[in-house]
Short mmCIF file of C-alpha atoms and ligand atoms in Angstrom, two decimals:
data_model
loop_
_atom_site.label_atom_id
_atom_site.label_comp_id
_atom_site.label_asym_id
_atom_site.label_seq_id
_atom_site.Cartn_x
_atom_site.Cartn_y
_atom_site.Cartn_z
CA UNK A 81 -59.22 -13.02 232.00
CA UNK A 82 -58.45 -14.08 228.40
CA UNK A 83 -59.33 -17.13 228.19
CA UNK A 84 -57.03 -17.92 225.12
CA UNK A 85 -58.98 -21.47 224.39
CA UNK A 86 -61.83 -19.07 223.28
CA UNK A 87 -60.07 -16.17 221.18
CA UNK A 88 -59.57 -15.82 216.99
CA UNK A 89 -56.59 -13.98 216.60
CA UNK A 90 -58.12 -10.76 215.68
CA UNK A 91 -60.63 -11.07 218.96
CA UNK A 92 -57.59 -11.69 220.33
CA UNK A 93 -55.81 -8.23 218.58
CA UNK A 94 -58.49 -6.03 219.52
CA UNK A 95 -57.96 -7.56 223.31
CA UNK A 96 -54.58 -6.22 222.98
CA UNK A 97 -55.01 -3.27 221.21
CA UNK A 98 -57.83 -2.04 224.09
CA UNK A 99 -56.95 -3.36 227.05
CA UNK A 100 -52.94 -3.05 226.89
CA UNK A 101 -52.08 -1.00 223.81
CA UNK A 102 -50.26 -3.91 222.32
CA UNK A 103 -51.24 -5.24 219.08
CA UNK A 104 -50.86 -8.29 216.60
CA UNK A 105 -47.50 -8.95 217.03
CA UNK A 106 -47.84 -10.02 220.43
CA UNK A 107 -51.31 -11.25 219.55
CA UNK A 108 -49.50 -13.68 216.56
CA UNK A 109 -46.79 -14.58 219.31
CA UNK A 110 -49.24 -15.58 221.57
CA UNK A 111 -51.62 -17.99 219.07
CA UNK A 112 -48.49 -19.71 217.52
CA UNK A 113 -47.01 -20.42 221.43
CA UNK A 114 -49.99 -21.74 222.88
CA UNK A 115 -52.06 -23.41 219.72
CA UNK A 116 -48.83 -24.84 217.46
CA UNK A 117 -46.22 -25.28 220.04
CA UNK A 118 -48.72 -26.21 223.42
CA UNK A 119 -45.96 -24.38 225.36
CA UNK A 120 -47.37 -23.10 228.93
CA UNK A 121 -44.40 -20.52 229.85
CA UNK A 122 -45.20 -18.29 226.76
CA UNK A 123 -44.74 -15.60 228.74
CA UNK A 124 -40.69 -16.88 227.97
CA UNK A 125 -40.64 -16.38 224.31
CA UNK A 126 -38.60 -14.08 222.37
CA UNK A 127 -41.40 -11.09 221.85
CA UNK A 128 -41.94 -11.59 224.85
CA UNK A 129 -38.55 -10.88 226.79
CA UNK A 130 -38.82 -7.93 225.15
CA UNK A 131 -42.26 -6.51 225.98
CA UNK A 132 -40.68 -7.02 229.60
CA UNK A 133 -43.65 -4.62 231.24
CA UNK A 134 -46.17 -6.11 229.10
CA UNK A 135 -45.27 -9.52 229.91
CA UNK A 136 -45.26 -8.61 233.40
CA UNK A 137 -49.15 -7.25 232.54
CA UNK A 138 -50.45 -9.98 230.97
CA UNK A 139 -49.01 -12.90 234.09
CA UNK A 140 -52.61 -13.82 235.20
CA UNK A 141 -53.99 -12.10 232.87
CA UNK A 142 -54.35 -15.06 230.30
CA UNK A 143 -55.60 -18.69 231.12
CA UNK A 144 -55.30 -22.12 229.24
CA UNK A 145 -57.99 -24.84 230.03
CA UNK A 146 -58.25 -26.95 228.08
CA UNK A 147 -59.66 -29.70 230.63
CA UNK A 148 -57.52 -31.90 232.76
CA UNK A 149 -57.16 -35.65 230.94
CA UNK A 150 -58.34 -37.97 233.25
CA UNK A 151 -57.97 -40.95 231.57
CA UNK A 152 -57.59 -42.60 228.29
CA UNK A 153 -58.24 -46.15 227.04
CA UNK A 154 -56.59 -47.84 223.68
CA UNK A 155 -57.14 -50.10 221.07
CA UNK A 156 -54.18 -50.15 218.50
CA UNK A 157 -54.24 -47.01 216.87
CA UNK A 158 -57.05 -45.98 218.53
CA UNK A 159 -57.32 -43.71 221.94
CA UNK A 160 -60.58 -42.91 223.48
CA UNK A 161 -59.32 -40.35 226.63
CA UNK A 162 -62.34 -38.40 228.93
CA UNK A 163 -61.59 -35.35 230.12
CA UNK A 164 -61.93 -33.67 232.96
CA UNK A 165 -63.79 -30.35 233.03
CA UNK A 166 -63.41 -27.00 235.59
CA UNK A 167 -67.35 -28.44 237.90
CA UNK A 168 -66.00 -31.66 237.81
CA UNK A 169 -68.42 -33.06 235.41
CA UNK A 170 -66.37 -35.44 232.23
CA UNK A 171 -66.55 -35.53 228.43
CA UNK A 172 -65.56 -37.91 225.87
CA UNK A 173 -63.55 -37.44 222.78
CA UNK A 174 -61.51 -40.09 220.39
CA UNK A 175 -58.28 -39.71 218.10
CA UNK A 176 -59.24 -41.87 215.16
CA UNK A 177 -56.15 -42.87 213.20
CA UNK A 178 -56.53 -42.27 209.38
CA UNK A 179 -54.39 -42.92 206.48
CA UNK A 180 -52.06 -40.06 206.80
CA UNK A 181 -53.51 -37.80 210.20
CA UNK A 182 -55.94 -38.59 212.56
CA UNK A 183 -59.69 -37.44 212.58
CA UNK A 184 -60.48 -35.93 216.94
CA UNK A 185 -63.85 -37.38 217.07
CA UNK A 186 -65.44 -34.47 219.37
CA UNK A 187 -68.08 -33.35 221.95
CA UNK A 188 -69.79 -30.61 221.73
CA UNK A 189 -72.70 -30.80 225.45
CA UNK A 190 -72.22 -33.26 228.57
CA UNK A 191 -75.17 -35.37 227.69
CA UNK A 192 -77.47 -34.72 225.45
CA UNK A 193 -81.32 -34.04 224.93
CA UNK A 194 -81.87 -35.56 221.34
CA UNK A 195 -81.98 -38.90 223.20
CA UNK A 196 -81.79 -41.75 220.82
CA UNK A 197 -82.54 -44.55 222.21
CA UNK A 198 -79.37 -47.05 220.75
CA UNK A 199 -77.22 -43.76 222.03
CA UNK A 200 -75.26 -44.27 225.82
CA UNK A 201 -74.71 -40.47 225.39
CA UNK A 202 -78.55 -40.26 224.91
CA UNK A 203 -79.36 -42.42 228.09
CA UNK A 204 -77.39 -40.20 230.31
CA UNK A 205 -79.62 -37.20 229.51
CA UNK A 206 -78.63 -33.36 229.41
CA UNK A 207 -76.13 -31.90 231.99
CA UNK A 208 -74.94 -29.16 230.31
CA UNK A 209 -73.59 -27.44 226.66
CA UNK A 210 -69.87 -26.89 226.21
CA UNK A 211 -68.12 -24.00 226.07
CA UNK A 212 -66.14 -22.56 223.34
CA UNK A 213 -62.55 -23.22 224.72
CA UNK A 214 -63.96 -26.27 226.27
CA UNK A 215 -64.66 -27.54 222.62
CA UNK A 216 -61.33 -26.07 221.55
CA UNK A 217 -60.47 -27.43 224.54
CA UNK A 218 -60.78 -31.10 223.26
CA UNK A 219 -58.08 -30.24 220.26
CA UNK A 220 -55.41 -28.83 222.48
CA UNK A 221 -55.45 -32.38 224.09
CA UNK A 222 -55.20 -34.09 221.41
CA UNK A 223 -52.69 -32.45 219.82
CA UNK A 224 -50.40 -31.02 223.24
CA UNK A 225 -50.96 -34.10 225.66
CA UNK A 226 -51.43 -37.63 223.80
CA UNK A 227 -49.20 -35.48 221.07
CA UNK A 228 -51.72 -37.14 217.93
CA UNK A 229 -51.30 -34.92 214.65
CA UNK A 230 -54.79 -34.25 214.06
CA UNK A 231 -55.69 -32.84 211.12
CA UNK A 232 -59.70 -33.57 211.14
CA UNK A 233 -62.59 -32.89 213.48
CA UNK A 234 -65.42 -35.01 213.17
CA UNK A 235 -68.32 -33.50 215.71
CA UNK A 236 -69.76 -36.89 216.37
CA UNK A 237 -68.85 -37.38 220.55
CA UNK A 238 -71.01 -36.33 222.76
CA UNK A 239 -74.42 -34.05 221.85
CA UNK A 240 -75.58 -32.34 219.32
CA UNK A 241 -73.97 -30.02 218.12
CA UNK A 242 -76.24 -27.39 216.40
CA UNK A 243 -78.29 -27.18 219.63
CA UNK A 244 -75.71 -25.95 221.01
CA UNK A 245 -75.11 -23.55 218.17
CA UNK A 246 -72.92 -20.15 219.15
CA UNK A 247 -70.35 -22.29 221.77
CA UNK A 248 -69.71 -24.07 218.03
CA UNK A 249 -69.51 -21.52 215.86
CA UNK A 250 -67.76 -20.10 218.05
CA UNK A 251 -65.69 -22.79 217.78
CA UNK A 252 -65.28 -23.67 214.41
CA UNK A 253 -64.07 -20.13 214.53
CA UNK A 254 -60.87 -20.49 216.15
CA UNK A 255 -59.82 -23.90 215.05
CA UNK A 256 -59.70 -22.66 212.10
CA UNK A 257 -57.61 -20.25 212.72
CA UNK A 258 -54.29 -20.54 210.73
CA UNK A 259 -51.98 -19.34 212.86
CA UNK A 260 -53.61 -21.61 215.63
CA UNK A 261 -55.34 -24.97 215.19
CA UNK A 262 -55.33 -24.59 211.24
CA UNK A 263 -58.06 -26.75 210.24
CA UNK A 264 -59.46 -25.86 207.33
CA UNK A 265 -63.22 -25.94 206.96
CA UNK A 266 -63.09 -28.64 204.20
CA UNK A 267 -61.69 -30.99 207.26
CA UNK A 268 -64.98 -30.42 209.75
CA UNK A 269 -67.76 -32.50 210.28
CA UNK A 270 -71.00 -31.62 211.51
CA UNK A 271 -73.18 -34.57 212.81
CA UNK A 272 -76.28 -33.66 213.34
CA UNK A 273 -79.22 -36.28 214.59
CA UNK A 274 -82.01 -33.48 212.51
CA UNK A 275 -82.54 -30.40 214.70
CA UNK A 276 -84.02 -28.38 211.74
CA UNK A 277 -83.38 -25.32 212.78
CA UNK A 278 -80.13 -25.36 213.86
CA UNK A 279 -80.25 -26.76 209.91
CA UNK A 280 -81.93 -23.73 209.08
CA UNK A 281 -79.51 -21.43 210.93
CA UNK A 282 -76.23 -22.71 209.67
CA UNK A 283 -77.33 -22.22 205.98
CA UNK A 284 -77.30 -18.58 207.03
CA UNK A 285 -74.22 -18.18 207.59
CA UNK A 286 -71.03 -18.70 205.51
CA UNK A 287 -69.01 -21.33 206.49
CA UNK A 288 -67.50 -22.48 202.56
CA UNK A 289 -66.48 -25.82 202.88
CA UNK A 290 -67.62 -26.54 206.21
CA UNK A 291 -69.40 -30.43 205.69
CA UNK A 292 -73.02 -31.53 207.37
CA UNK A 293 -73.41 -35.07 208.15
CA UNK A 294 -77.15 -36.10 209.34
CA UNK A 295 -77.22 -39.46 211.63
CA UNK A 296 -80.41 -40.96 209.52
CA UNK A 297 -80.67 -44.16 210.23
CA UNK A 298 -84.19 -45.42 209.51
CA UNK A 299 -86.22 -45.27 206.21
CA UNK A 300 -89.64 -44.28 207.26
CA UNK A 301 -91.16 -42.09 209.81
CA UNK A 302 -92.33 -45.19 212.59
CA UNK A 303 -88.89 -46.68 212.83
CA UNK A 304 -87.38 -43.02 212.34
CA UNK A 305 -89.26 -41.72 215.82
CA UNK A 306 -89.07 -45.44 218.22
CA UNK A 307 -85.44 -44.55 217.43
CA UNK A 308 -84.39 -41.50 216.97
CA UNK A 309 -87.28 -39.45 219.47
CA UNK A 310 -86.02 -35.60 217.41
CA UNK A 311 -88.05 -37.02 214.70
CA UNK A 312 -91.32 -36.52 216.14
CA UNK A 313 -90.73 -33.06 216.46
CA UNK A 314 -88.87 -32.90 213.18
CA UNK A 315 -89.39 -35.76 210.93
CA UNK A 316 -87.81 -36.98 207.65
CA UNK A 317 -90.23 -34.42 205.21
CA UNK A 318 -89.12 -31.37 207.36
CA UNK A 319 -85.37 -32.38 207.10
CA UNK A 320 -85.62 -32.74 204.03
CA UNK A 321 -86.64 -29.87 203.60
CA UNK A 322 -84.56 -28.09 205.74
CA UNK A 323 -81.64 -30.13 203.08
CA UNK A 324 -83.15 -29.27 199.93
CA UNK A 325 -82.71 -25.47 201.33
CA UNK A 326 -79.68 -25.48 202.15
CA UNK A 327 -77.00 -24.38 199.53
CA UNK A 328 -74.49 -26.29 198.72
CA UNK A 329 -70.79 -25.43 197.39
CA UNK A 330 -70.33 -27.08 194.04
CA UNK A 331 -69.66 -30.72 194.06
CA UNK A 332 -70.48 -30.60 197.70
CA UNK A 333 -72.38 -33.14 199.60
CA UNK A 334 -74.29 -34.30 202.88
CA UNK A 335 -73.00 -36.92 204.60
CA UNK A 336 -75.74 -39.32 206.11
CA UNK A 337 -74.91 -41.90 208.69
CA UNK A 338 -77.40 -45.27 208.93
CA UNK A 339 -77.04 -47.42 211.53
CA UNK A 340 -77.59 -50.83 210.13
CA UNK A 341 -79.50 -52.79 213.24
CA UNK A 342 -79.92 -56.04 212.47
CA UNK A 343 -84.32 -56.76 212.54
CA UNK A 344 -85.14 -53.60 212.74
CA UNK A 345 -84.13 -51.54 209.73
CA UNK A 346 -82.18 -53.61 207.16
CA UNK A 347 -84.15 -54.69 205.37
CA UNK A 348 -84.44 -54.56 201.14
CA UNK A 349 -87.51 -52.88 201.18
CA UNK A 350 -85.85 -50.36 204.07
CA UNK A 351 -83.05 -49.58 201.12
CA UNK A 352 -85.71 -49.26 198.35
CA UNK A 353 -86.92 -46.30 200.17
CA UNK A 354 -84.26 -44.56 202.05
CA UNK A 355 -82.75 -44.94 198.28
CA UNK A 356 -86.12 -42.63 197.72
CA UNK A 357 -86.13 -40.47 200.06
CA UNK A 358 -82.37 -39.81 199.82
CA UNK A 359 -83.33 -38.59 196.26
CA UNK A 360 -82.45 -36.13 194.43
CA UNK A 361 -79.91 -34.66 197.16
CA UNK A 362 -76.83 -35.61 197.12
CA UNK A 363 -75.43 -37.81 199.73
CA UNK A 364 -72.92 -39.99 200.78
CA UNK A 365 -74.46 -42.34 202.42
CA UNK A 366 -71.96 -44.48 205.71
CA UNK A 367 -73.18 -47.62 206.40
CA UNK A 368 -72.13 -48.45 210.26
CA UNK A 369 -72.68 -51.66 211.39
CA UNK A 370 -74.51 -51.36 215.00
CA UNK A 371 -72.61 -51.88 218.24
CA UNK A 372 -74.70 -53.56 220.37
CA UNK A 373 -74.62 -51.98 223.61
CA UNK A 374 -75.05 -53.72 226.78
CA UNK A 375 -79.36 -53.82 228.29
CA UNK A 376 -80.44 -52.55 224.83
CA UNK A 377 -82.10 -55.24 222.41
CA UNK A 378 -80.85 -54.41 219.44
CA UNK A 379 -78.72 -56.48 217.94
CA UNK A 380 -75.54 -55.99 215.44
CA UNK A 381 -75.80 -57.11 211.50
CA UNK A 382 -74.30 -59.46 210.55
CA UNK A 383 -71.88 -59.23 207.44
CA UNK A 384 -73.60 -60.11 205.12
CA UNK A 385 -76.61 -57.96 205.80
CA UNK A 386 -74.57 -55.34 205.78
CA UNK A 387 -73.51 -56.18 202.08
CA UNK A 388 -76.66 -56.56 200.60
CA UNK A 389 -78.04 -53.33 202.34
CA UNK A 390 -75.05 -51.79 201.62
CA UNK A 391 -75.22 -53.35 197.14
CA UNK A 392 -78.92 -52.05 197.45
CA UNK A 393 -78.49 -49.09 197.02
CA UNK A 394 -75.43 -48.45 195.13
CA UNK A 395 -77.33 -50.50 192.18
CA UNK A 396 -79.85 -47.21 192.51
CA UNK A 397 -77.04 -44.75 192.51
CA UNK A 398 -76.02 -44.07 196.00
CA UNK A 399 -72.68 -43.84 196.72
CA UNK A 400 -72.05 -46.32 199.90
CA UNK A 401 -68.81 -46.81 202.17
CA UNK A 402 -69.59 -49.59 205.07
CA UNK A 403 -68.50 -48.46 208.56
CA UNK A 404 -67.80 -51.88 211.18
CA UNK A 405 -67.11 -49.18 213.79
CA UNK A 406 -63.83 -48.85 215.40
CA UNK A 407 -63.46 -48.80 218.92
CA UNK A 408 -65.69 -50.95 220.21
CA UNK A 409 -63.00 -52.82 223.55
CA UNK A 410 -63.14 -49.18 224.46
CA UNK A 411 -67.01 -47.69 224.04
CA UNK A 412 -65.07 -45.85 221.33
CA UNK A 413 -67.62 -46.42 218.19
CA UNK A 414 -70.69 -44.44 217.28
CA UNK A 415 -73.47 -44.20 219.78
CA UNK A 416 -70.52 -45.51 222.52
CA UNK A 417 -69.60 -42.68 224.32
CA UNK A 418 -70.86 -41.96 227.02
CA UNK A 419 -69.99 -44.95 229.18
CA UNK A 420 -66.32 -44.31 231.12
CA UNK A 421 -64.64 -47.75 231.84
S1 SF4 B 743 -76.45 -39.85 218.90
FE1 SF4 B 743 -76.07 -37.99 219.13
S2 SF4 B 743 -77.40 -36.64 219.28
FE2 SF4 B 743 -78.30 -38.73 219.00
S3 SF4 B 743 -78.57 -39.13 221.96
FE3 SF4 B 743 -76.13 -39.74 221.00
S4 SF4 B 743 -75.43 -38.05 220.96
FE4 SF4 B 743 -77.60 -36.79 221.06
#
């Protein structure tokens, strides 16, 4: 069975050649119909009508399995959607409107092993990795089921993408195919909790332009370990070393995400320590106001605390973007995926 959402054009061409004595002409047609047009009646397109015997052979041998969208939640232009996978497990993805297009926040695992204390997915525990087609299927559903113009991908949904390394890399290759979804590497961002072995592996891959975001959230090991158990295994110094060794493209930067939590990581001294940690890495820092989750003791910062913290970092020469996480009312804000309402 050809699970088409797992295939690059080259691989599909090779498969057609080896298994059916056909080549790129038909592979391109199938790619266009499925990835670009979402046309599930692909065997009725001209290229296949001209090759009826091949079309008959392919029938039942090609499957498109993006999972079933079982629920959507809207907040303005933002949409969270829930996809039921073939084994009944569910994942969440969020379409986030930007100025000219949409960004899709996708999941890489069902649940997560990392157990970050502020994160709803972390509280679910880990169920399993997503396959390549379960990852790319979120783009398929976003574009062809929800009819959203998706140009950017962020791996910031459920799961630690570097802990599902091979499938995430495979999905990135599929999403990057010009004849398919055609999403440039520089429009994809992979966000990690600081999984150092994954960062080291990624450093060896040829993925020019792919952006790396690090969920940092604390200026020292004590606070970070209390929020993110992964810090006990890969503390800040080890994380920084892996980033220093990571060769960025010219003018490339790392994205750091820092969820500001009232009374925990938001003081002026925390800002100063964070600035020291960041130096001399090229970093753009996304400062995100914590979203209160019922049942957790963490509190949202007020606007003044956000501004003060950002100003202190800016004064140290760090580029800071302040974000009040969107999608709160549909539990689609940072750290909130994993709650079905
Ligand atoms: S923040 Fe990311 S890495 Fe941490 S538990 Fe949640 S999904 Fe996993």
